[in-house]
XYZ file of C-alpha atoms in Angstrom:
785
model
C 28.839 26.965 178.204
C 27.248 27.554 181.622
C 29.447 26.755 184.617
C 28.428 24.948 187.813
C 26.838 28.022 189.339
C 23.753 27.988 191.554
C 21.683 28.991 188.544
C 23.166 26.172 186.482
C 22.427 23.597 189.194
C 18.842 24.791 189.446
C 18.500 24.628 185.649
C 19.834 21.070 185.680
C 17.375 19.999 188.357
C 14.544 21.561 186.363
C 14.888 18.921 183.632
C 11.558 17.051 183.595
C 11.477 13.924 185.751
C 15.214 14.232 186.666
C 14.548 14.776 190.383
C 12.025 11.914 190.541
C 14.181 9.502 188.551
C 17.186 10.118 190.816
C 15.125 10.166 193.986
C 16.459 13.539 195.096
C 15.045 15.423 198.074
C 15.778 18.885 196.649
C 14.706 20.687 193.497
C 16.872 23.844 193.507
C 20.370 24.836 194.547
C 18.867 26.798 197.440
C 17.164 23.658 198.762
C 20.423 21.726 198.338
C 22.386 24.332 200.294
C 19.753 24.366 203.038
C 19.979 20.586 203.237
C 23.767 20.734 203.612
C 23.529 23.532 206.194
C 20.963 21.790 208.408
C 21.397 18.050 207.911
C 25.155 17.460 207.704
C 27.624 17.744 210.598
C 30.584 20.005 210.062
C 33.369 21.937 211.673
C 32.765 25.057 213.813
C 30.860 27.854 212.102
C 32.295 31.294 211.436
C 31.312 34.294 213.486
C 31.355 37.900 212.321
C 32.329 40.889 214.421
C 31.870 44.462 213.205
C 34.783 46.864 213.713
C 35.193 50.584 213.136
C 38.720 51.942 212.622
C 39.635 55.343 211.230
C 36.035 55.932 210.242
C 35.911 52.677 208.230
C 33.425 49.903 208.988
C 35.104 46.507 208.792
C 34.083 42.901 209.384
C 36.208 40.288 211.126
C 35.166 36.709 210.316
C 36.606 34.096 212.679
C 35.958 30.779 214.394
C 36.070 29.795 218.049
C 39.502 28.197 218.257
C 38.698 25.637 220.980
C 36.073 23.750 218.910
C 38.521 23.945 215.986
C 41.197 22.259 218.110
C 38.644 19.652 219.165
C 37.768 19.024 215.502
C 41.390 18.347 214.565
C 42.334 16.413 217.713
C 39.151 14.349 217.660
C 39.054 13.545 213.952
C 38.866 9.721 213.600
C 40.856 9.945 210.368
C 43.912 10.984 212.387
C 43.374 8.545 215.282
C 46.119 6.137 214.220
C 48.574 9.004 213.616
C 48.183 11.277 216.641
C 51.122 11.834 218.963
C 50.355 12.496 222.626
C 53.778 12.871 224.262
C 57.274 14.077 223.390
C 59.980 11.598 222.504
C 63.744 11.586 222.156
C 65.166 9.589 219.287
C 68.813 8.557 218.920
C 71.008 7.042 216.262
C 72.932 4.847 218.713
C 72.282 2.673 221.744
C 74.487 4.920 223.892
C 72.151 7.869 223.176
C 74.926 10.241 222.179
C 73.434 11.484 218.902
C 69.884 12.838 218.780
C 67.529 12.687 215.798
C 65.131 15.574 215.175
C 62.188 15.203 212.829
C 58.567 15.610 213.941
C 57.641 18.373 216.367
C 57.413 15.917 219.275
C 61.124 15.031 218.852
C 62.170 18.601 219.690
C 63.070 20.108 223.020
C 60.203 22.670 223.202
C 57.560 19.987 223.712
C 59.714 18.359 226.398
C 60.081 21.668 228.191
C 56.338 22.416 228.208
C 55.483 18.836 229.141
C 57.892 18.909 232.073
C 56.483 22.229 233.278
C 52.890 20.981 233.161
C 53.701 17.602 234.719
C 55.365 19.347 237.659
C 52.009 20.965 238.485
C 49.645 18.123 237.641
C 50.588 14.779 236.124
C 48.786 13.404 233.100
C 48.941 16.401 230.772
C 48.623 16.120 226.992
C 50.156 19.074 225.193
C 48.509 20.295 221.993
C 51.074 22.501 220.234
C 49.266 25.132 218.179
C 50.837 26.058 214.844
C 49.469 29.433 213.748
C 50.203 30.935 210.348
C 49.029 34.058 208.538
C 49.896 35.692 205.272
C 48.252 38.168 202.934
C 47.367 36.908 199.483
C 45.947 38.420 196.319
C 42.411 37.435 195.346
C 42.486 38.914 191.852
C 45.070 39.181 189.086
C 44.687 42.973 189.153
C 45.790 43.094 192.825
C 42.760 45.171 193.777
C 41.505 42.709 196.398
C 43.414 40.976 199.179
C 42.626 38.399 201.832
C 44.400 37.900 205.141
C 43.688 34.346 206.310
C 44.747 32.784 209.631
C 45.424 29.043 209.660
C 45.578 26.543 212.511
C 47.429 23.249 212.758
C 48.383 21.087 215.727
C 51.725 19.401 216.285
C 50.080 16.152 217.385
C 49.312 15.410 213.723
C 52.442 14.306 211.791
C 53.915 16.829 209.400
C 53.392 14.579 206.385
C 49.663 14.583 207.042
C 49.548 18.330 207.725
C 51.243 19.015 204.392
C 48.536 17.235 202.373
C 45.611 19.571 201.628
C 43.439 16.529 200.857
C 43.694 15.409 204.505
C 42.268 18.704 205.835
C 44.692 18.610 208.772
C 44.875 22.408 208.904
C 41.944 24.753 209.318
C 41.101 28.283 208.375
C 40.165 30.071 211.595
C 39.767 33.647 210.462
C 40.022 36.397 207.857
C 41.698 39.530 209.213
C 40.099 42.626 207.612
C 42.179 44.077 204.781
C 42.113 47.835 204.531
C 44.488 50.649 203.605
C 42.981 53.063 206.186
C 43.452 55.922 203.728
C 41.369 58.146 205.969
C 44.354 58.303 208.348
C 46.683 60.778 206.681
C 49.736 60.218 208.883
C 51.785 57.299 207.565
C 53.145 56.451 211.009
C 49.690 56.534 212.595
C 48.304 54.423 209.778
C 50.998 51.790 210.257
C 50.317 51.699 213.989
C 46.572 51.379 213.389
C 47.057 48.467 210.961
C 49.424 46.707 213.378
C 46.969 47.175 216.232
C 44.178 45.805 214.022
C 46.225 42.673 213.346
C 47.022 42.110 217.030
C 43.442 42.791 218.099
C 42.104 40.207 215.640
C 44.714 37.629 216.626
C 43.962 38.269 220.312
C 40.267 37.714 219.666
C 40.938 34.391 217.952
C 43.366 33.128 220.614
C 41.539 34.493 223.648
C 39.688 31.194 224.435
C 42.956 29.310 225.058
C 44.187 31.742 227.750
C 42.427 29.794 230.491
C 43.259 26.311 229.227
C 46.977 26.473 228.523
C 47.956 25.782 232.125
C 44.890 24.115 233.681
C 43.853 22.110 230.619
C 40.458 20.916 229.453
C 38.977 17.521 228.626
C 39.131 16.573 224.951
C 38.158 13.443 223.088
C 40.850 12.199 220.735
C 40.082 10.369 217.521
C 40.575 6.988 219.177
C 37.711 7.656 221.621
C 39.876 8.431 224.668
C 39.305 11.434 226.931
C 42.483 13.319 227.802
C 43.345 16.436 229.784
C 44.652 18.618 226.995
C 46.639 21.834 227.178
C 46.486 23.898 223.963
C 49.678 25.973 223.899
C 50.799 28.447 221.245
C 53.926 26.757 219.847
C 55.028 28.334 216.602
C 54.116 31.173 214.290
C 54.652 30.478 210.591
C 55.068 33.525 208.384
C 57.444 35.442 206.160
C 59.736 38.206 207.423
C 57.149 41.048 207.333
C 54.735 38.830 209.270
C 57.435 37.914 211.795
C 58.242 41.577 212.372
C 54.539 42.363 212.737
C 53.957 39.543 215.226
C 56.978 40.331 217.408
C 56.381 44.120 217.239
C 59.944 44.659 216.041
C 61.219 46.901 213.258
C 62.022 46.135 209.633
C 65.722 45.587 209.110
C 66.112 44.008 212.555
C 66.032 40.408 213.722
C 62.714 39.349 215.292
C 64.492 36.792 217.500
C 67.640 38.412 218.895
C 69.194 41.769 219.737
C 71.709 41.985 216.901
C 72.419 45.604 215.838
C 71.352 46.449 212.296
C 74.942 47.098 211.224
C 76.063 43.634 212.376
C 73.444 41.456 210.701
C 76.094 40.109 208.333
C 78.431 38.968 211.111
C 78.841 35.387 212.217
C 78.060 36.263 215.827
C 75.317 34.996 218.128
C 73.654 37.802 220.065
C 71.407 37.519 223.152
C 67.836 36.445 222.418
C 65.006 38.913 222.877
C 63.383 38.520 226.274
C 59.662 37.776 226.303
C 59.179 38.884 229.921
C 60.986 42.168 229.323
C 58.808 42.818 226.283
C 55.632 42.267 228.308
C 56.925 44.591 231.030
C 57.476 47.242 228.379
C 53.909 46.942 227.143
C 52.531 47.099 230.669
C 53.861 50.664 230.744
C 51.087 51.609 228.285
C 49.004 52.664 231.288
C 51.587 55.266 232.316
C 50.878 57.628 229.442
C 51.379 57.592 225.696
C 54.707 59.468 225.728
C 56.243 57.280 228.391
C 54.922 54.204 226.598
C 56.421 55.156 223.242
C 59.731 56.071 224.859
C 59.863 52.691 226.633
C 59.081 50.875 223.362
C 61.780 52.768 221.452
C 64.316 51.954 224.134
C 63.412 48.262 223.944
C 63.470 48.252 220.132
C 59.747 47.448 219.939
C 56.816 49.073 218.191
C 54.217 50.824 220.306
C 51.427 48.275 219.940
C 48.698 48.768 222.504
C 48.261 45.118 223.444
C 50.190 42.398 221.529
C 48.108 39.256 221.156
C 50.767 37.110 222.828
C 51.052 39.197 226.002
C 48.437 37.119 227.854
C 49.147 33.679 226.375
C 50.452 31.108 228.891
C 53.690 29.131 228.457
C 54.693 31.221 225.446
C 57.903 32.940 224.385
C 56.951 34.720 221.180
C 60.553 35.291 220.113
C 61.318 31.588 220.353
C 58.058 30.768 218.533
C 59.230 32.588 215.401
C 60.476 29.779 213.177
C 62.707 29.615 210.075
C 61.072 30.219 206.725
C 62.812 28.181 204.035
C 60.673 29.563 201.216
C 61.174 33.284 201.802
C 64.433 33.361 203.771
C 66.444 30.800 201.803
C 64.878 30.151 198.390
C 63.436 33.597 197.680
C 65.992 35.321 199.871
C 69.492 33.873 200.024
C 69.321 31.947 196.728
C 67.783 34.918 194.930
C 70.576 37.172 196.220
C 73.286 34.634 195.366
C 71.943 34.243 191.825
C 71.965 38.007 191.321
C 75.493 38.331 192.708
C 76.889 35.562 190.515
C 75.132 37.029 187.471
C 76.787 40.373 188.159
C 80.199 38.725 188.501
C 80.004 36.481 185.422
C 77.865 38.750 183.272
C 74.330 38.004 182.157
C 75.393 36.763 178.704
C 77.862 34.250 180.127
C 75.398 32.962 182.738
C 72.701 32.451 180.122
C 75.127 30.756 177.719
C 76.120 28.286 180.420
C 72.478 27.642 181.315
C 71.777 26.793 177.684
C 74.643 24.291 177.736
C 73.520 22.199 180.699
C 72.491 18.643 179.744
C 68.912 17.576 180.537
C 68.010 15.434 183.528
C 64.826 14.230 185.221
C 65.492 16.410 188.277
C 66.935 19.481 186.550
C 64.669 21.980 184.813
C 66.346 23.616 181.850
C 66.148 27.343 181.209
C 66.679 27.600 177.427
C 66.583 31.401 177.593
C 68.838 31.600 180.643
C 68.091 32.928 184.110
C 69.534 36.442 184.029
C 66.368 38.055 182.677
C 63.861 36.121 184.784
C 61.424 38.157 186.867
C 58.692 37.246 189.353
C 60.519 34.011 190.166
C 58.602 31.565 192.341
C 60.012 29.377 195.080
C 59.859 26.325 192.803
C 61.986 28.088 190.189
C 64.544 29.036 192.830
C 64.654 25.374 193.834
C 65.304 24.487 190.198
C 68.083 27.080 189.961
C 69.700 25.680 193.117
C 70.200 22.382 191.303
C 72.763 23.805 188.864
C 73.768 27.241 190.166
C 77.138 26.148 191.546
C 77.980 24.451 188.244
C 77.851 27.806 186.464
C 80.853 29.160 188.382
C 83.164 26.156 188.699
C 85.831 27.643 186.429
C 84.908 31.316 186.494
C 87.625 33.874 185.760
C 87.424 36.831 188.134
C 88.436 40.399 187.251
C 91.892 41.552 188.262
C 93.252 38.013 188.210
C 91.722 37.165 191.583
C 91.484 33.496 192.415
C 87.906 32.170 192.302
C 88.366 29.842 195.272
C 86.676 32.145 197.817
C 83.717 32.758 195.501
C 83.243 29.044 194.827
C 83.544 28.160 198.505
C 81.047 30.830 199.531
C 78.521 29.707 196.899
C 79.010 26.049 197.803
C 78.563 26.787 201.511
C 75.302 28.676 200.950
C 73.853 25.954 198.717
C 74.920 23.272 201.202
C 73.109 25.184 203.932
C 69.962 25.486 201.808
C 69.971 21.751 201.072
C 70.717 20.628 204.605
C 68.128 22.997 206.082
C 65.397 21.237 204.087
C 66.184 17.702 205.286
C 63.136 15.888 206.723
C 65.239 14.636 209.642
C 68.433 15.799 211.296
C 70.950 14.265 213.627
C 73.095 16.190 216.085
C 76.047 15.611 213.761
C 74.138 16.925 210.752
C 73.177 20.046 212.663
C 76.867 20.586 213.284
C 77.421 20.203 209.535
C 74.730 22.850 209.007
C 76.610 25.169 211.351
C 79.910 24.358 209.610
C 78.397 25.366 206.247
C 77.368 28.700 207.712
C 80.831 29.230 209.184
C 82.425 28.383 205.814
C 80.249 30.960 204.080
C 81.206 33.691 206.564
C 84.887 32.819 206.115
C 84.615 33.517 202.375
C 81.750 36.046 202.111
C 84.001 39.096 201.760
C 84.668 38.107 198.151
C 81.318 39.695 197.246
C 82.441 42.961 198.843
C 85.912 42.771 197.268
C 84.359 42.304 193.818
C 82.087 45.300 194.340
C 78.875 43.300 194.242
C 77.858 44.415 197.738
C 78.950 47.172 200.077
C 77.956 45.033 203.069
C 76.062 41.848 203.885
C 73.942 43.184 206.732
C 70.775 41.501 205.492
C 68.129 40.018 207.825
C 67.816 36.909 205.665
C 71.557 36.265 205.846
C 71.411 36.710 209.612
C 68.361 34.432 209.946
C 70.515 31.392 209.108
C 72.090 31.699 212.553
C 68.780 30.642 214.123
C 68.063 27.498 212.093
C 69.953 25.092 214.316
C 68.256 26.222 217.523
C 64.781 26.168 215.941
C 65.291 22.627 214.642
C 66.342 21.392 218.069
C 63.279 23.064 219.598
C 60.518 22.328 217.090
C 61.844 19.635 214.750
C 62.848 20.021 211.137
C 61.876 22.973 208.975
C 59.161 21.096 207.075
C 57.102 21.332 210.276
C 56.714 25.079 209.784
C 57.550 26.037 206.203
C 55.442 28.815 204.691
C 55.093 26.731 201.523
C 52.237 24.992 203.332
C 50.294 28.200 203.959
C 50.951 29.325 200.381
C 49.269 26.122 199.243
C 46.373 26.572 201.672
C 45.615 29.941 200.070
C 44.329 28.101 197.003
C 41.758 25.987 198.841
C 40.694 28.337 201.614
C 40.927 31.716 199.951
C 41.295 31.847 196.168
C 38.831 29.040 195.346
C 36.430 30.388 197.965
C 36.574 33.850 196.422
C 35.941 32.497 192.922
C 32.761 30.873 194.235
C 31.302 34.265 195.220
C 29.583 36.987 193.205
C 32.219 39.507 194.461
C 29.671 41.249 196.699
C 29.959 40.833 200.453
C 32.477 38.175 199.517
C 33.651 37.086 202.976
C 30.160 36.071 204.066
C 29.872 33.962 200.937
C 33.412 32.601 201.259
C 32.868 31.383 204.818
C 29.510 29.812 203.890
C 31.124 28.072 200.906
C 33.958 26.748 203.101
C 31.576 25.443 205.761
C 29.506 23.583 203.166
C 32.576 22.105 201.539
C 33.838 20.899 204.920
C 30.482 19.296 205.655
C 30.492 17.495 202.322
C 34.034 16.259 202.941
C 33.155 14.983 206.437
C 30.072 13.226 205.069
C 32.163 11.660 202.288
C 34.736 10.456 204.832
C 31.943 8.912 206.900
C 30.631 7.003 203.879
C 34.160 5.792 203.045
C 34.638 4.680 206.647
C 31.413 2.673 206.457
C 32.722 1.066 203.289
C 36.113 0.468 204.973
C 38.136 2.441 202.445
C 40.696 3.621 204.946
C 42.273 2.039 208.075
C 40.271 2.113 211.282
C 43.047 0.847 213.524
C 43.757 3.041 216.532
C 47.320 1.842 216.839
C 49.945 4.547 216.698
C 51.494 5.124 213.313
C 55.254 5.286 213.765
C 56.678 7.991 211.528
C 60.198 7.650 210.204
C 62.776 9.446 212.314
C 65.826 7.830 210.796
C 68.756 9.941 209.605
C 68.417 10.982 205.954
C 69.415 8.199 203.598
C 69.146 7.352 199.926
C 65.569 6.356 199.187
C 64.402 3.078 197.742
C 63.647 3.148 194.027
C 61.818 0.518 192.034
C 62.416 -0.032 188.336
C 59.340 0.458 186.151
C 59.476 -0.466 182.464
C 56.595 -0.230 180.048
C 54.972 -3.516 179.067
C 55.582 -2.923 175.363
C 58.649 -1.397 173.671
C 58.589 2.103 172.190
C 59.786 0.707 168.853
C 59.225 -2.960 168.055
C 62.333 -3.513 165.943
C 65.452 -1.425 165.282
C 68.229 -2.893 163.137
C 71.843 -2.942 164.291
C 72.796 -0.498 161.538
C 70.094 1.937 162.636
C 71.231 1.605 166.252
C 74.696 2.710 165.161
C 73.448 5.543 162.940
C 70.605 6.985 165.034
C 71.385 5.900 168.600
C 75.178 6.174 168.479
C 75.606 2.500 169.425
C 78.580 1.968 167.106
C 79.923 -1.055 169.016
C 76.569 -2.635 169.768
C 77.277 -6.106 168.387
C 80.671 -6.446 170.062
C 79.358 -5.185 173.399
C 76.384 -7.559 173.248
C 78.664 -10.476 172.430
C 80.848 -9.607 175.453
C 77.760 -9.542 177.698
C 76.460 -12.887 176.379
C 79.838 -14.470 177.075
C 79.898 -12.983 180.573
C 76.432 -14.402 181.379
C 77.006 -17.821 179.810
C 80.467 -18.351 181.299
C 80.447 -16.836 184.800
C 83.794 -16.964 186.546
C 85.786 -17.367 183.337
C 89.056 -15.482 182.886
C 89.288 -12.331 180.837
C 91.117 -14.152 178.049
C 88.476 -16.876 177.930
C 85.682 -14.330 177.833
C 87.348 -12.535 174.927
C 87.584 -15.792 173.002
C 83.993 -16.773 173.744
C 82.754 -13.319 172.741
C 84.642 -13.452 169.448
C 83.012 -16.831 168.683
C 79.460 -15.625 169.516
C 77.058 -15.437 166.581
C 73.904 -13.388 166.963
C 70.854 -15.131 165.385
C 68.988 -11.814 164.953
C 69.623 -8.439 163.320
C 67.179 -6.189 165.165
C 65.923 -5.609 168.715
C 62.879 -3.985 170.342
C 63.849 -0.653 171.925
C 62.569 1.354 174.912
C 62.963 5.121 175.145
C 62.608 5.601 178.898
C 63.626 3.993 182.177
C 61.427 4.936 185.126
C 61.820 4.547 188.876
C 58.915 4.719 191.299
C 58.724 5.192 195.056
C 56.815 1.952 195.621
C 56.680 -1.555 194.183
C 52.906 -1.384 193.866
C 51.177 0.835 191.352
C 48.903 2.272 194.048
C 50.240 5.355 195.830
C 53.471 5.231 193.827
C 54.964 8.200 192.024
C 57.744 8.462 189.493
C 60.771 9.748 191.394
C 63.403 9.388 188.681
C 63.773 8.510 185.025
C 66.304 8.350 182.198
C 65.371 9.279 178.630
C 67.021 7.478 175.714
C 65.818 8.601 172.305
C 67.297 9.558 168.912
C 66.432 12.705 167.023
C 62.849 12.491 165.791
C 59.869 14.492 164.581
C 56.876 15.360 166.726
C 53.235 15.386 165.618
C 53.639 18.869 164.115
C 56.726 17.894 162.124
C 59.136 19.784 164.382
C 62.504 18.261 165.198
C 62.886 16.841 168.699
C 66.622 16.649 169.489
C 68.279 13.445 170.607
C 68.677 12.763 174.295
C 70.809 10.079 175.910
C 70.849 10.538 179.679
C 73.674 9.714 182.049
C 73.141 7.234 184.882
C 74.809 5.677 187.914
C 75.578 1.944 187.576
C 76.221 -0.563 190.352
C 79.808 -1.749 190.450
C 79.087 -5.494 190.554
C 77.575 -5.337 187.053
C 80.454 -3.447 185.467
C 82.339 -4.554 182.420
C 84.977 -6.920 183.829
C 87.441 -5.524 181.291
C 87.518 -2.293 183.337
C 89.053 -4.066 186.268
C 87.587 -1.703 188.896
C 84.929 -1.985 191.565
C 82.471 0.613 192.819
C 79.615 2.510 191.207
C 80.310 4.067 187.846
C 78.763 6.678 185.597
C 77.661 5.861 182.080
C 75.654 7.354 179.242
C 72.793 5.155 178.054
C 72.372 4.940 174.276
C 70.004 1.986 173.877
C 67.578 0.124 176.136
C 66.444 -3.095 174.489
C 65.357 -6.698 174.830
C 66.651 -9.848 173.169
C 63.897 -11.038 170.801
C 61.719 -13.557 172.620
C 62.035 -16.191 169.899
C 65.818 -16.478 170.197
C 66.505 -15.570 173.830
C 66.927 -19.230 174.845
C 69.249 -19.808 171.877
C 71.487 -16.963 173.036
C 71.670 -17.564 176.799
C 72.307 -20.883 178.503
C 70.492 -19.744 181.619
C 67.974 -17.097 182.557
C 69.060 -13.622 181.542
C 67.861 -10.111 182.437
C 64.761 -9.035 180.545
C 65.899 -5.485 179.796
C 69.418 -4.601 178.712
C 71.194 -1.309 178.093
C 74.034 -0.308 175.800
C 76.119 2.271 177.650
C 79.283 4.276 177.148
C 81.452 4.511 180.246
C 82.929 7.509 181.954
C 86.112 7.266 183.978
C 85.902 6.323 187.665
C 85.234 9.236 189.983
C 88.284 11.230 190.942
C 89.721 9.893 194.239
C 88.695 13.059 196.089
C 86.357 15.911 195.192
C 87.678 19.321 194.257
C 88.886 21.202 197.326
C 86.686 24.232 196.584
C 83.439 23.136 194.939
C 83.592 19.568 196.357
C 82.402 17.926 193.124
C 83.910 14.808 191.556
C 85.437 14.960 188.081
C 84.820 12.367 185.354
C 85.776 12.158 181.700
C 84.990 10.019 178.697
C 86.673 6.635 178.915
C 88.452 5.936 175.646
C 89.901 2.704 174.253
C 92.057 3.021 171.161
C 90.383 6.271 170.163
C 86.869 4.859 170.645
C 84.544 5.312 173.593
C 84.507 2.327 175.935
C 81.069 0.710 175.681
C 79.299 -2.247 177.266
C 75.930 -3.953 177.548
C 74.592 -4.164 181.108
C 71.305 -5.219 182.734
C 68.936 -2.289 183.192
C 68.443 -3.576 186.746
C 72.026 -2.573 187.537
C 71.251 1.093 186.852
C 70.676 2.880 190.156
C 69.216 6.072 188.733
C 69.969 9.186 186.729
C 72.997 11.413 187.288
C 73.424 14.975 186.105
C 76.801 16.025 184.736
C 78.007 19.610 184.510
C 80.458 20.308 181.677
C 83.775 21.979 182.341
C 82.901 25.132 180.508
C 85.896 27.328 179.928
C 84.880 29.766 177.209
C 81.501 28.415 176.094
C 81.523 27.666 172.389
C 78.487 28.976 170.468
C 77.477 25.543 169.146
C 77.099 23.963 172.590
C 73.540 23.324 173.672
C 71.732 21.139 176.177
C 71.266 18.251 173.769
C 74.735 18.187 172.220
C 77.023 19.084 175.108
C 77.461 15.467 176.245
C 78.907 14.675 172.806
C 81.002 17.818 172.450
C 82.531 18.148 175.918
C 84.894 15.536 177.319
C 85.347 16.532 180.988
C 82.476 16.851 183.441
C 81.700 17.250 187.123
C 79.091 15.124 188.917
C 76.293 17.424 190.050
C 75.593 16.615 193.691
C 72.725 19.132 193.836
C 70.464 17.519 191.223
C 68.349 15.765 193.885
C 68.529 14.698 197.512
C 69.687 11.142 196.788
C 72.661 12.284 194.719
C 73.434 14.933 197.323
C 73.713 12.155 199.892
C 75.858 10.088 197.512
C 78.205 12.774 196.219
C 77.703 15.784 198.535
């Protein structure tokens, strides 16, 4: 079948009378493209500059950055969201505890604003967020692209993260070449680095004059402001950071730590931007003197770094943390490999296969030891259960596992805290405490022979997270995950739209046309009032992290219309269903009655039905309305069954957290409790008023209780222990309203030697002691972490 190529579009338009019937003003794809190019407004066009390096002819496609800044700052879609001045947010009226979230809550913006205001009042800072990263265009890795992206800190981070909002722009494609004509490896590396800096300098050159004196810009709300575009942050992985700062691999791009002390918990002096510029000024004194000065300063001999002429910039401060590559694909990847070496691949995989399922936890039925080419998302998934794999590990030589568990817990705590969308001063201290706890216990990896040293740049990089958050806001302002996502829209999709010949010319033309179509679509939607036109400032949330609101969502109709009590006992494991339901009916009909009275009333309750409609899933959404809501949590409750192909689908009865006020009064305890859900059902409509004296909950759940949480978490792994709650040799069960279920909870079994018959779908029945997994999702981390 023919795809939507230019030829296909022309063939479609050639259908007799189609153009006339639809009233179109074009008859071929060429005419359509010409119409888009000439008639529709768009963002700044790309320019092309020819370069010759090492005998190779290259093309540098880029945009004028000032019109790009104007396009973002003046976009009416962002008018009600733009931020024009820095702010300080606090958790208390006494202003003793700061909150850091958006870029304008950090200290960098305050510092630049104060500097500009001292010269000329009325300045509006536009923090420029520049990112670059090479990406593959083909599966065979024979073609690469090197895009440069632009964002501004005035637009909230939530908007910048959404590709559909087009709040970040592609401003250039750096030429990709191997320069094989240069035979010297060192000279080739220098030539490639100089090419990068020359291209970046060309893109950023227009802002040199405006950083300090400013220029008039029209914001989306129609107001003219004196704006100062200032290079704020560079977003890139470690090789990009080293390239930008002209430092060497294996060294820190932000401070002067020696290579053999990268694993120490010691803060070293920051690199000095002024000293670096002075070093590069010596380039005019001769090549030998220049290279000697660079070596002495620990810098590469780049002829003219792009940041050397930028105003109000400290390039070493502008290098920001990279959660994706430093933590997820760096620290977590290393920790996983170390723990696999210690436990053994077979044991790690066996434990992975024995983890119970959960909405937030991805299972790895084949284990994780043999995984390769792991993406950031998979490392996030591994983080959710990694600590649980080593809770009761036996170390060689009879060593106690406490140091290993503490080190792993500290690293995972740091990874989780570093990703919070807002931080308080106290939480930043907790972040620092996690790092200190890791360094107190890290030598266990050396003692066990896993590592000879821990002098790794990614381990060292954690020392700089706290300072970067206080300067530029939380890490989701500058995470490379955003640029990885932009590669799809601005690079990979653009390349697929070409004929693979002179691709960059076609890619830039395709991007310009797509932007014009999007702007025209937004204009039509504005005319039809499909999005807000208010120019009032949108206040973004800068509260400390807290458990999010969840809204119960049940399907309108049950999964199974009628299941008998006997089948509930046989297939769903609800062996005490009738007794538990009788207890609940008595509790609802006789509120405030004593325990003895409730027992009597329950014993006298007769159920005028023998089957109930059953639901196999409880869902929780982020919003009460169906619009803009997403499923943020769920619990699955289903017996063993066959799928459409006749294959067996194992049973699954998830564990949940239940509000204390709806507990079985027989338990005699308050507080939230953990339970395993076996049945979600309704009382048949025809008899509901015969059963209850008053209104009763619509959806009910038959659950089996676990013991209350241990009074304190374990001293090493900091997880709470629970066990099956038994009553006369039977599991304690109850019927509760589904509305009393807060959400799902993931339990990690106490492994010991893993028995061969344990698996993800049977372990909850076969194991009796568990630990509450605080890493399953952010809400449970806040509850149990």
